[in-house]
Amino acid sequence: MAGEKVNLSDCEWKLMNRLWEQPMTIMELTNRFREETGWSKNTVITMLSRLEGKGAVRCEREDRAKRYYPVLRQKDAARQETENFLGKVYGGSLGLMMSAMVENRRLTEADVAELSAILEKAGGGAK
């Protein structure tokens, strides 16, 4: 799954976040989401079917239930979502995004240290 582009909707992110915690059956997912979102069993089945079609999940039959497992790694999904956001909102410019972020919020010493460490790791050599 690494390297493949899979775009997730907000609802699919909710399901994937649960599956990244632990594989679940349709009923387990329905019970988790019924109160939070009002999703019915049919809604959960439809979304799982879409995620299967995208190659993001797979299922295995256990007795009379199917248990769903994530195929798409959370790290890969987050990276893809970040790239999509950066391209859509900032035309792909990381510098423009960082500039917009620091204009709206004062950076703490910890923020600056974290960003410096990231740039050092990336070979940027922030000083």
Short mmCIF file of N, CA, C and O in Angstrom, two decimals:
data_model
loop_
_atom_site.label_atom_id
_atom_site.label_comp_id
_atom_site.label_asym_id
_atom_site.label_seq_id
_atom_site.Cartn_x
_atom_site.Cartn_y
_atom_site.Cartn_z
N MET A 1 0.82 -1.19 0.00
CA MET A 1 0.00 0.00 0.00
C MET A 1 0.86 1.25 0.00
O MET A 1 0.41 2.31 -0.37
N ALA A 2 2.10 1.13 0.46
CA ALA A 2 2.97 2.30 0.48
C ALA A 2 3.18 2.80 -0.94
O ALA A 2 3.40 2.03 -1.85
N GLY A 3 3.09 4.11 -1.10
CA GLY A 3 3.31 4.69 -2.39
C GLY A 3 2.03 4.88 -3.20
O GLY A 3 1.98 5.70 -4.08
N GLU A 4 1.01 4.07 -2.91
CA GLU A 4 -0.26 4.21 -3.61
C GLU A 4 -1.04 5.37 -3.01
O GLU A 4 -1.00 5.62 -1.82
N LYS A 5 -1.77 6.07 -3.88
CA LYS A 5 -2.56 7.20 -3.41
C LYS A 5 -3.98 6.75 -3.15
O LYS A 5 -4.65 6.25 -4.04
N VAL A 6 -4.42 6.93 -1.92
CA VAL A 6 -5.79 6.61 -1.52
C VAL A 6 -6.34 7.85 -0.82
O VAL A 6 -5.84 8.24 0.22
N ASN A 7 -7.34 8.46 -1.42
CA ASN A 7 -7.97 9.62 -0.80
C ASN A 7 -9.12 9.15 0.07
O ASN A 7 -9.98 8.40 -0.39
N LEU A 8 -9.13 9.60 1.32
CA LEU A 8 -10.18 9.21 2.26
C LEU A 8 -11.10 10.39 2.54
O LEU A 8 -10.62 11.51 2.74
N SER A 9 -12.40 10.12 2.59
CA SER A 9 -13.36 11.14 3.00
C SER A 9 -13.28 11.28 4.52
O SER A 9 -12.67 10.45 5.21
N ASP A 10 -13.91 12.30 5.06
CA ASP A 10 -13.92 12.49 6.51
C ASP A 10 -14.52 11.28 7.23
O ASP A 10 -14.01 10.84 8.25
N CYS A 11 -15.61 10.74 6.69
CA CYS A 11 -16.24 9.57 7.28
C CYS A 11 -15.33 8.35 7.22
O CYS A 11 -15.25 7.57 8.17
N GLU A 12 -14.64 8.19 6.11
CA GLU A 12 -13.71 7.06 5.98
C GLU A 12 -12.56 7.19 6.97
O GLU A 12 -12.09 6.20 7.52
N TRP A 13 -12.12 8.42 7.23
CA TRP A 13 -11.07 8.64 8.24
C TRP A 13 -11.56 8.15 9.60
O TRP A 13 -10.80 7.51 10.34
N LYS A 14 -12.82 8.44 9.94
CA LYS A 14 -13.36 7.99 11.23
C LYS A 14 -13.29 6.46 11.34
O LYS A 14 -12.85 5.93 12.36
N LEU A 15 -13.71 5.77 10.30
CA LEU A 15 -13.66 4.31 10.31
C LEU A 15 -12.22 3.80 10.38
O LEU A 15 -11.92 2.90 11.16
N MET A 16 -11.36 4.36 9.56
CA MET A 16 -9.97 3.91 9.54
C MET A 16 -9.30 4.12 10.90
O MET A 16 -8.53 3.27 11.35
N ASN A 17 -9.59 5.25 11.55
CA ASN A 17 -8.99 5.50 12.87
C ASN A 17 -9.36 4.40 13.85
O ASN A 17 -8.52 3.98 14.66
N ARG A 18 -10.59 3.91 13.80
CA ARG A 18 -11.00 2.80 14.67
C ARG A 18 -10.27 1.51 14.28
O ARG A 18 -9.82 0.76 15.14
N LEU A 19 -10.17 1.26 12.96
CA LEU A 19 -9.51 0.03 12.52
C LEU A 19 -8.02 0.06 12.78
O LEU A 19 -7.41 -0.99 13.01
N TRP A 20 -7.40 1.24 12.76
CA TRP A 20 -5.98 1.32 13.11
C TRP A 20 -5.77 1.01 14.60
O TRP A 20 -4.73 0.50 14.98
N GLU A 21 -6.79 1.27 15.41
CA GLU A 21 -6.70 0.91 16.84
C GLU A 21 -6.76 -0.60 16.99
O GLU A 21 -6.00 -1.19 17.74
N GLN A 22 -7.73 -1.23 16.29
CA GLN A 22 -7.87 -2.69 16.31
C GLN A 22 -8.85 -3.13 15.24
O GLN A 22 -9.81 -2.40 14.95
N PRO A 23 -8.62 -4.29 14.63
CA PRO A 23 -9.57 -4.82 13.64
C PRO A 23 -10.93 -5.05 14.31
O PRO A 23 -11.00 -5.40 15.48
N MET A 24 -12.01 -4.81 13.55
CA MET A 24 -13.36 -4.94 14.10
C MET A 24 -14.31 -5.55 13.08
O MET A 24 -14.06 -5.50 11.88
N THR A 25 -15.42 -6.06 13.59
CA THR A 25 -16.49 -6.56 12.75
C THR A 25 -17.44 -5.41 12.41
O THR A 25 -17.36 -4.33 13.00
N ILE A 26 -18.34 -5.67 11.48
CA ILE A 26 -19.34 -4.67 11.10
C ILE A 26 -20.16 -4.26 12.32
O ILE A 26 -20.40 -3.08 12.55
N MET A 27 -20.59 -5.22 13.12
CA MET A 27 -21.42 -4.91 14.28
C MET A 27 -20.63 -4.12 15.33
O MET A 27 -21.18 -3.20 15.94
N GLU A 28 -19.37 -4.47 15.53
CA GLU A 28 -18.56 -3.70 16.48
C GLU A 28 -18.42 -2.25 16.03
O GLU A 28 -18.56 -1.32 16.84
N LEU A 29 -18.17 -2.06 14.75
CA LEU A 29 -18.06 -0.70 14.22
C LEU A 29 -19.40 0.03 14.32
O LEU A 29 -19.45 1.20 14.72
N THR A 30 -20.49 -0.65 13.97
CA THR A 30 -21.82 -0.04 14.04
C THR A 30 -22.11 0.40 15.47
O THR A 30 -22.58 1.52 15.70
N ASN A 31 -21.84 -0.47 16.43
CA ASN A 31 -22.09 -0.13 17.83
C ASN A 31 -21.24 1.05 18.30
O ASN A 31 -21.70 1.90 19.05
N ARG A 32 -20.00 1.13 17.83
CA ARG A 32 -19.12 2.25 18.20
C ARG A 32 -19.62 3.57 17.63
O ARG A 32 -19.51 4.60 18.27
N PHE A 33 -20.14 3.52 16.40
CA PHE A 33 -20.49 4.77 15.71
C PHE A 33 -21.97 5.17 15.86
O PHE A 33 -22.30 6.31 15.61
N ARG A 34 -22.83 4.25 16.25
CA ARG A 34 -24.26 4.54 16.30
C ARG A 34 -24.55 5.79 17.14
O ARG A 34 -25.23 6.70 16.71
N GLU A 35 -24.03 5.84 18.34
CA GLU A 35 -24.30 6.96 19.23
C GLU A 35 -23.56 8.23 18.79
O GLU A 35 -24.11 9.32 18.80
N GLU A 36 -22.31 8.08 18.36
CA GLU A 36 -21.48 9.22 17.97
C GLU A 36 -21.97 9.88 16.68
O GLU A 36 -21.98 11.10 16.57
N THR A 37 -22.36 9.07 15.70
CA THR A 37 -22.67 9.61 14.37
C THR A 37 -24.10 9.32 13.90
O THR A 37 -24.55 9.95 12.94
N GLY A 38 -24.74 8.34 14.50
CA GLY A 38 -26.06 7.93 14.04
C GLY A 38 -26.01 7.00 12.85
O GLY A 38 -27.04 6.71 12.23
N TRP A 39 -24.82 6.50 12.51
CA TRP A 39 -24.69 5.61 11.35
C TRP A 39 -25.40 4.29 11.61
O TRP A 39 -25.26 3.68 12.66
N SER A 40 -26.10 3.81 10.60
CA SER A 40 -26.74 2.51 10.66
C SER A 40 -25.74 1.44 10.20
O SER A 40 -24.68 1.76 9.66
N LYS A 41 -26.15 0.20 10.37
CA LYS A 41 -25.33 -0.93 9.90
C LYS A 41 -25.10 -0.80 8.39
O LYS A 41 -23.99 -1.04 7.91
N ASN A 42 -26.15 -0.42 7.64
CA ASN A 42 -26.01 -0.29 6.19
C ASN A 42 -25.00 0.79 5.81
O ASN A 42 -24.26 0.63 4.84
N THR A 43 -24.96 1.88 6.57
CA THR A 43 -24.00 2.94 6.30
C THR A 43 -22.58 2.42 6.50
O THR A 43 -21.69 2.66 5.68
N VAL A 44 -22.37 1.71 7.60
CA VAL A 44 -21.04 1.14 7.89
C VAL A 44 -20.64 0.15 6.79
O VAL A 44 -19.51 0.18 6.30
N ILE A 45 -21.56 -0.69 6.37
CA ILE A 45 -21.28 -1.67 5.30
C ILE A 45 -20.90 -0.94 4.02
O ILE A 45 -19.93 -1.33 3.34
N THR A 46 -21.63 0.10 3.67
CA THR A 46 -21.33 0.86 2.45
C THR A 46 -19.94 1.47 2.51
O THR A 46 -19.17 1.38 1.54
N MET A 47 -19.61 2.07 3.64
CA MET A 47 -18.28 2.70 3.76
C MET A 47 -17.16 1.66 3.75
O MET A 47 -16.11 1.88 3.14
N LEU A 48 -17.38 0.53 4.40
CA LEU A 48 -16.37 -0.53 4.37
C LEU A 48 -16.18 -1.06 2.96
O LEU A 48 -15.06 -1.35 2.54
N SER A 49 -17.27 -1.17 2.23
CA SER A 49 -17.20 -1.62 0.84
C SER A 49 -16.36 -0.65 0.00
O SER A 49 -15.53 -1.06 -0.81
N ARG A 50 -16.59 0.65 0.20
CA ARG A 50 -15.79 1.66 -0.51
C ARG A 50 -14.32 1.56 -0.13
O ARG A 50 -13.44 1.65 -1.00
N LEU A 51 -14.05 1.40 1.16
CA LEU A 51 -12.66 1.29 1.61
C LEU A 51 -12.00 0.04 1.06
O LEU A 51 -10.82 0.06 0.70
N GLU A 52 -12.76 -1.04 0.95
CA GLU A 52 -12.23 -2.27 0.34
C GLU A 52 -11.91 -2.02 -1.12
O GLU A 52 -10.87 -2.45 -1.62
N GLY A 53 -12.80 -1.33 -1.82
CA GLY A 53 -12.58 -1.01 -3.22
C GLY A 53 -11.36 -0.14 -3.45
O GLY A 53 -10.70 -0.24 -4.48
N LYS A 54 -11.04 0.70 -2.48
CA LYS A 54 -9.86 1.56 -2.56
C LYS A 54 -8.59 0.83 -2.13
O LYS A 54 -7.49 1.37 -2.24
N GLY A 55 -8.74 -0.39 -1.61
CA GLY A 55 -7.58 -1.15 -1.14
C GLY A 55 -7.11 -0.72 0.22
O GLY A 55 -6.00 -1.04 0.63
N ALA A 56 -7.96 -0.02 0.97
CA ALA A 56 -7.56 0.49 2.29
C ALA A 56 -7.81 -0.51 3.41
O ALA A 56 -7.17 -0.45 4.46
N VAL A 57 -8.76 -1.44 3.19
CA VAL A 57 -9.07 -2.46 4.19
C VAL A 57 -9.23 -3.81 3.51
O VAL A 57 -9.44 -3.89 2.30
N ARG A 58 -9.18 -4.85 4.32
CA ARG A 58 -9.47 -6.20 3.85
C ARG A 58 -10.29 -6.86 4.96
O ARG A 58 -10.30 -6.40 6.10
N CYS A 59 -10.99 -7.91 4.60
CA CYS A 59 -11.77 -8.60 5.63
C CYS A 59 -11.46 -10.09 5.63
O CYS A 59 -11.04 -10.65 4.62
N GLU A 60 -11.67 -10.68 6.79
CA GLU A 60 -11.53 -12.13 6.96
C GLU A 60 -12.79 -12.62 7.66
O GLU A 60 -13.28 -11.97 8.58
N ARG A 61 -13.30 -13.75 7.20
CA ARG A 61 -14.50 -14.31 7.81
C ARG A 61 -14.12 -15.01 9.10
O ARG A 61 -13.19 -15.80 9.14
N GLU A 62 -14.88 -14.69 10.16
CA GLU A 62 -14.72 -15.36 11.46
C GLU A 62 -16.09 -15.87 11.85
O GLU A 62 -16.98 -15.08 12.13
N ASP A 63 -16.27 -17.16 11.88
CA ASP A 63 -17.59 -17.74 12.15
C ASP A 63 -18.60 -17.14 11.19
O ASP A 63 -18.49 -17.32 10.01
N ARG A 64 -19.56 -16.36 11.71
CA ARG A 64 -20.57 -15.77 10.85
C ARG A 64 -20.34 -14.29 10.60
O ARG A 64 -21.14 -13.62 9.99
N ALA A 65 -19.24 -13.77 11.08
CA ALA A 65 -18.96 -12.33 10.93
C ALA A 65 -17.69 -12.12 10.12
O ALA A 65 -16.84 -13.00 10.03
N LYS A 66 -17.59 -10.95 9.53
CA LYS A 66 -16.38 -10.55 8.84
C LYS A 66 -15.64 -9.56 9.73
O LYS A 66 -16.24 -8.63 10.25
N ARG A 67 -14.35 -9.78 9.89
CA ARG A 67 -13.52 -8.84 10.66
C ARG A 67 -12.70 -8.05 9.65
O ARG A 67 -12.08 -8.61 8.76
N TYR A 68 -12.71 -6.72 9.82
CA TYR A 68 -12.02 -5.82 8.89
C TYR A 68 -10.68 -5.38 9.47
O TYR A 68 -10.59 -5.04 10.65
N TYR A 69 -9.68 -5.40 8.61
CA TYR A 69 -8.31 -5.04 8.97
C TYR A 69 -7.82 -3.91 8.07
O TYR A 69 -8.12 -3.92 6.87
N PRO A 70 -7.07 -2.98 8.61
CA PRO A 70 -6.52 -1.93 7.75
C PRO A 70 -5.38 -2.47 6.90
O PRO A 70 -4.57 -3.26 7.37
N VAL A 71 -5.37 -2.12 5.64
CA VAL A 71 -4.26 -2.42 4.73
C VAL A 71 -3.43 -1.15 4.58
O VAL A 71 -2.20 -1.19 4.62
N LEU A 72 -4.12 -0.04 4.44
CA LEU A 72 -3.48 1.27 4.34
C LEU A 72 -2.89 1.62 5.71
O LEU A 72 -3.59 1.55 6.72
N ARG A 73 -1.62 1.96 5.71
CA ARG A 73 -0.98 2.34 6.96
C ARG A 73 -1.36 3.78 7.32
O ARG A 73 -1.48 4.64 6.45
N GLN A 74 -1.54 4.03 8.61
CA GLN A 74 -1.93 5.35 9.09
C GLN A 74 -0.92 6.40 8.66
O GLN A 74 -1.29 7.49 8.22
N LYS A 75 0.34 6.06 8.74
CA LYS A 75 1.42 6.99 8.36
C LYS A 75 1.30 7.37 6.88
O LYS A 75 1.44 8.54 6.52
N ASP A 76 0.98 6.40 6.03
CA ASP A 76 0.85 6.68 4.59
C ASP A 76 -0.38 7.54 4.31
O ASP A 76 -0.34 8.44 3.48
N ALA A 77 -1.48 7.25 5.01
CA ALA A 77 -2.70 8.04 4.82
C ALA A 77 -2.48 9.48 5.27
O ALA A 77 -2.90 10.42 4.59
N ALA A 78 -1.81 9.66 6.40
CA ALA A 78 -1.54 11.01 6.91
C ALA A 78 -0.63 11.77 5.96
O ALA A 78 -0.85 12.97 5.69
N ARG A 79 0.38 11.12 5.42
CA ARG A 79 1.30 11.76 4.48
C ARG A 79 0.55 12.21 3.22
O ARG A 79 0.71 13.34 2.76
N GLN A 80 -0.30 11.33 2.70
CA GLN A 80 -1.07 11.66 1.50
C GLN A 80 -2.03 12.81 1.75
O GLN A 80 -2.16 13.72 0.93
N GLU A 81 -2.68 12.79 2.90
CA GLU A 81 -3.62 13.86 3.25
C GLU A 81 -2.88 15.20 3.38
O GLU A 81 -3.37 16.24 2.93
N THR A 82 -1.70 15.18 3.96
CA THR A 82 -0.90 16.39 4.10
C THR A 82 -0.49 16.92 2.74
O THR A 82 -0.58 18.13 2.48
N GLU A 83 -0.06 16.03 1.84
CA GLU A 83 0.32 16.45 0.49
C GLU A 83 -0.87 17.04 -0.26
O GLU A 83 -0.75 18.04 -0.95
N ASN A 84 -2.04 16.40 -0.12
CA ASN A 84 -3.25 16.91 -0.77
C ASN A 84 -3.59 18.31 -0.26
O ASN A 84 -3.91 19.21 -1.04
N PHE A 85 -3.54 18.48 1.06
CA PHE A 85 -3.85 19.77 1.67
C PHE A 85 -2.86 20.83 1.21
O PHE A 85 -3.26 21.92 0.79
N LEU A 86 -1.60 20.52 1.26
CA LEU A 86 -0.56 21.47 0.86
C LEU A 86 -0.75 21.89 -0.59
O LEU A 86 -0.69 23.07 -0.92
N GLY A 87 -1.02 20.94 -1.46
CA GLY A 87 -1.22 21.25 -2.87
C GLY A 87 -2.48 22.07 -3.12
O GLY A 87 -2.47 23.02 -3.90
N LYS A 88 -3.55 21.72 -2.42
CA LYS A 88 -4.83 22.39 -2.62
C LYS A 88 -4.82 23.81 -2.06
O LYS A 88 -5.25 24.75 -2.72
N VAL A 89 -4.32 23.99 -0.87
CA VAL A 89 -4.43 25.27 -0.19
C VAL A 89 -3.24 26.19 -0.45
O VAL A 89 -3.40 27.40 -0.59
N TYR A 90 -2.05 25.64 -0.56
CA TYR A 90 -0.85 26.46 -0.68
C TYR A 90 -0.10 26.24 -1.97
O TYR A 90 1.08 26.60 -2.08
N GLY A 91 -0.74 25.64 -2.96
CA GLY A 91 -0.10 25.42 -4.24
C GLY A 91 1.17 24.60 -4.15
O GLY A 91 2.07 24.73 -4.98
N GLY A 92 1.26 23.76 -3.13
CA GLY A 92 2.43 22.91 -2.96
C GLY A 92 3.59 23.56 -2.23
O GLY A 92 4.62 22.94 -2.00
N SER A 93 3.45 24.82 -1.83
CA SER A 93 4.55 25.54 -1.19
C SER A 93 4.55 25.34 0.32
O SER A 93 3.71 25.87 1.04
N LEU A 94 5.52 24.59 0.80
CA LEU A 94 5.68 24.38 2.24
C LEU A 94 6.02 25.70 2.93
O LEU A 94 5.52 26.00 4.00
N GLY A 95 6.85 26.51 2.29
CA GLY A 95 7.23 27.80 2.86
C GLY A 95 6.03 28.72 3.04
O GLY A 95 5.90 29.40 4.07
N LEU A 96 5.14 28.76 2.05
CA LEU A 96 3.95 29.58 2.14
C LEU A 96 3.05 29.11 3.29
O LEU A 96 2.50 29.92 4.04
N MET A 97 2.93 27.80 3.45
CA MET A 97 2.13 27.27 4.54
C MET A 97 2.72 27.66 5.89
O MET A 97 2.02 28.12 6.79
N MET A 98 4.03 27.48 6.05
CA MET A 98 4.69 27.82 7.31
C MET A 98 4.55 29.31 7.61
O MET A 98 4.29 29.70 8.75
N SER A 99 4.70 30.13 6.60
CA SER A 99 4.56 31.56 6.77
C SER A 99 3.16 31.91 7.26
O SER A 99 2.99 32.71 8.18
N ALA A 100 2.15 31.33 6.65
CA ALA A 100 0.77 31.58 7.06
C ALA A 100 0.52 31.12 8.48
O ALA A 100 -0.17 31.79 9.26
N MET A 101 1.11 30.00 8.85
CA MET A 101 0.91 29.48 10.20
C MET A 101 1.55 30.36 11.27
O MET A 101 0.95 30.62 12.30
N VAL A 102 2.77 30.82 11.02
CA VAL A 102 3.44 31.62 12.05
C VAL A 102 2.89 33.04 12.12
O VAL A 102 3.02 33.69 13.15
N GLU A 103 2.26 33.51 11.06
CA GLU A 103 1.62 34.83 11.11
C GLU A 103 0.43 34.82 12.05
O GLU A 103 0.13 35.83 12.68
N ASN A 104 -0.24 33.68 12.15
CA ASN A 104 -1.46 33.59 12.95
C ASN A 104 -1.23 33.10 14.37
O ASN A 104 -2.16 33.05 15.15
N ARG A 105 0.01 32.76 14.71
CA ARG A 105 0.25 32.17 16.03
C ARG A 105 1.70 32.39 16.42
O ARG A 105 2.59 32.16 15.63
N ARG A 106 1.90 32.83 17.62
CA ARG A 106 3.26 33.03 18.12
C ARG A 106 3.87 31.67 18.45
O ARG A 106 3.27 30.86 19.14
N LEU A 107 5.06 31.43 17.94
CA LEU A 107 5.73 30.16 18.18
C LEU A 107 6.40 30.17 19.55
O LEU A 107 7.04 31.15 19.94
N THR A 108 6.27 29.07 20.27
CA THR A 108 6.95 28.91 21.54
C THR A 108 8.38 28.44 21.27
O THR A 108 8.71 28.03 20.14
N GLU A 109 9.21 28.46 22.29
CA GLU A 109 10.58 27.94 22.14
C GLU A 109 10.54 26.46 21.76
O GLU A 109 11.34 26.00 20.96
N ALA A 110 9.58 25.73 22.32
CA ALA A 110 9.45 24.31 22.01
C ALA A 110 9.07 24.12 20.54
O ALA A 110 9.58 23.21 19.87
N ASP A 111 8.17 24.98 20.01
CA ASP A 111 7.79 24.91 18.60
C ASP A 111 9.01 25.12 17.70
O ASP A 111 9.24 24.39 16.74
N VAL A 112 9.80 26.16 18.03
CA VAL A 112 10.98 26.49 17.23
C VAL A 112 11.99 25.34 17.29
O VAL A 112 12.56 24.96 16.26
N ALA A 113 12.18 24.77 18.47
CA ALA A 113 13.12 23.65 18.62
C ALA A 113 12.66 22.45 17.80
O ALA A 113 13.46 21.79 17.14
N GLU A 114 11.34 22.17 17.83
CA GLU A 114 10.80 21.05 17.07
C GLU A 114 10.97 21.27 15.57
O GLU A 114 11.40 20.37 14.84
N LEU A 115 10.67 22.47 15.10
CA LEU A 115 10.83 22.78 13.67
C LEU A 115 12.30 22.71 13.26
O LEU A 115 12.63 22.21 12.19
N SER A 116 13.18 23.21 14.11
CA SER A 116 14.62 23.15 13.81
C SER A 116 15.10 21.71 13.69
O SER A 116 15.86 21.36 12.80
N ALA A 117 14.62 20.85 14.60
CA ALA A 117 15.00 19.43 14.56
C ALA A 117 14.49 18.76 13.27
O ALA A 117 15.20 17.98 12.65
N ILE A 118 13.29 19.12 12.86
CA ILE A 118 12.73 18.56 11.62
C ILE A 118 13.56 19.00 10.43
O ILE A 118 13.89 18.20 9.55
N LEU A 119 13.94 20.28 10.39
CA LEU A 119 14.74 20.80 9.28
C LEU A 119 16.15 20.17 9.27
O LEU A 119 16.68 19.86 8.21
N GLU A 120 16.72 19.99 10.44
CA GLU A 120 18.03 19.34 10.54
C GLU A 120 17.96 17.93 9.96
O GLU A 120 18.80 17.52 9.17
N LYS A 121 16.92 17.20 10.36
CA LYS A 121 16.74 15.82 9.88
C LYS A 121 16.56 15.78 8.37
O LYS A 121 17.03 14.88 7.70
N ALA A 122 15.87 16.80 7.82
CA ALA A 122 15.61 16.85 6.39
C ALA A 122 16.83 17.36 5.60
O ALA A 122 16.79 17.41 4.39
N GLY A 123 17.85 17.78 6.32
CA GLY A 123 19.04 18.28 5.64
C GLY A 123 18.99 19.76 5.41
O GLY A 123 19.86 20.30 4.69
N GLY A 124 18.03 20.45 5.99
CA GLY A 124 17.90 21.89 5.81
C GLY A 124 18.89 22.69 6.61
O GLY A 124 19.17 23.84 6.29
N GLY A 125 19.40 22.11 7.69
CA GLY A 125 20.42 22.77 8.48
C GLY A 125 19.96 24.09 9.08
O GLY A 125 20.69 25.07 9.04
N ALA A 126 18.76 24.13 9.67
CA ALA A 126 18.28 25.38 10.31
C ALA A 126 19.21 25.76 11.43
O ALA A 126 19.68 24.94 12.20
N LYS A 127 19.49 27.03 11.50
CA LYS A 127 20.39 27.51 12.56
C LYS A 127 19.72 28.59 13.34
O LYS A 127 19.02 29.37 12.85
#
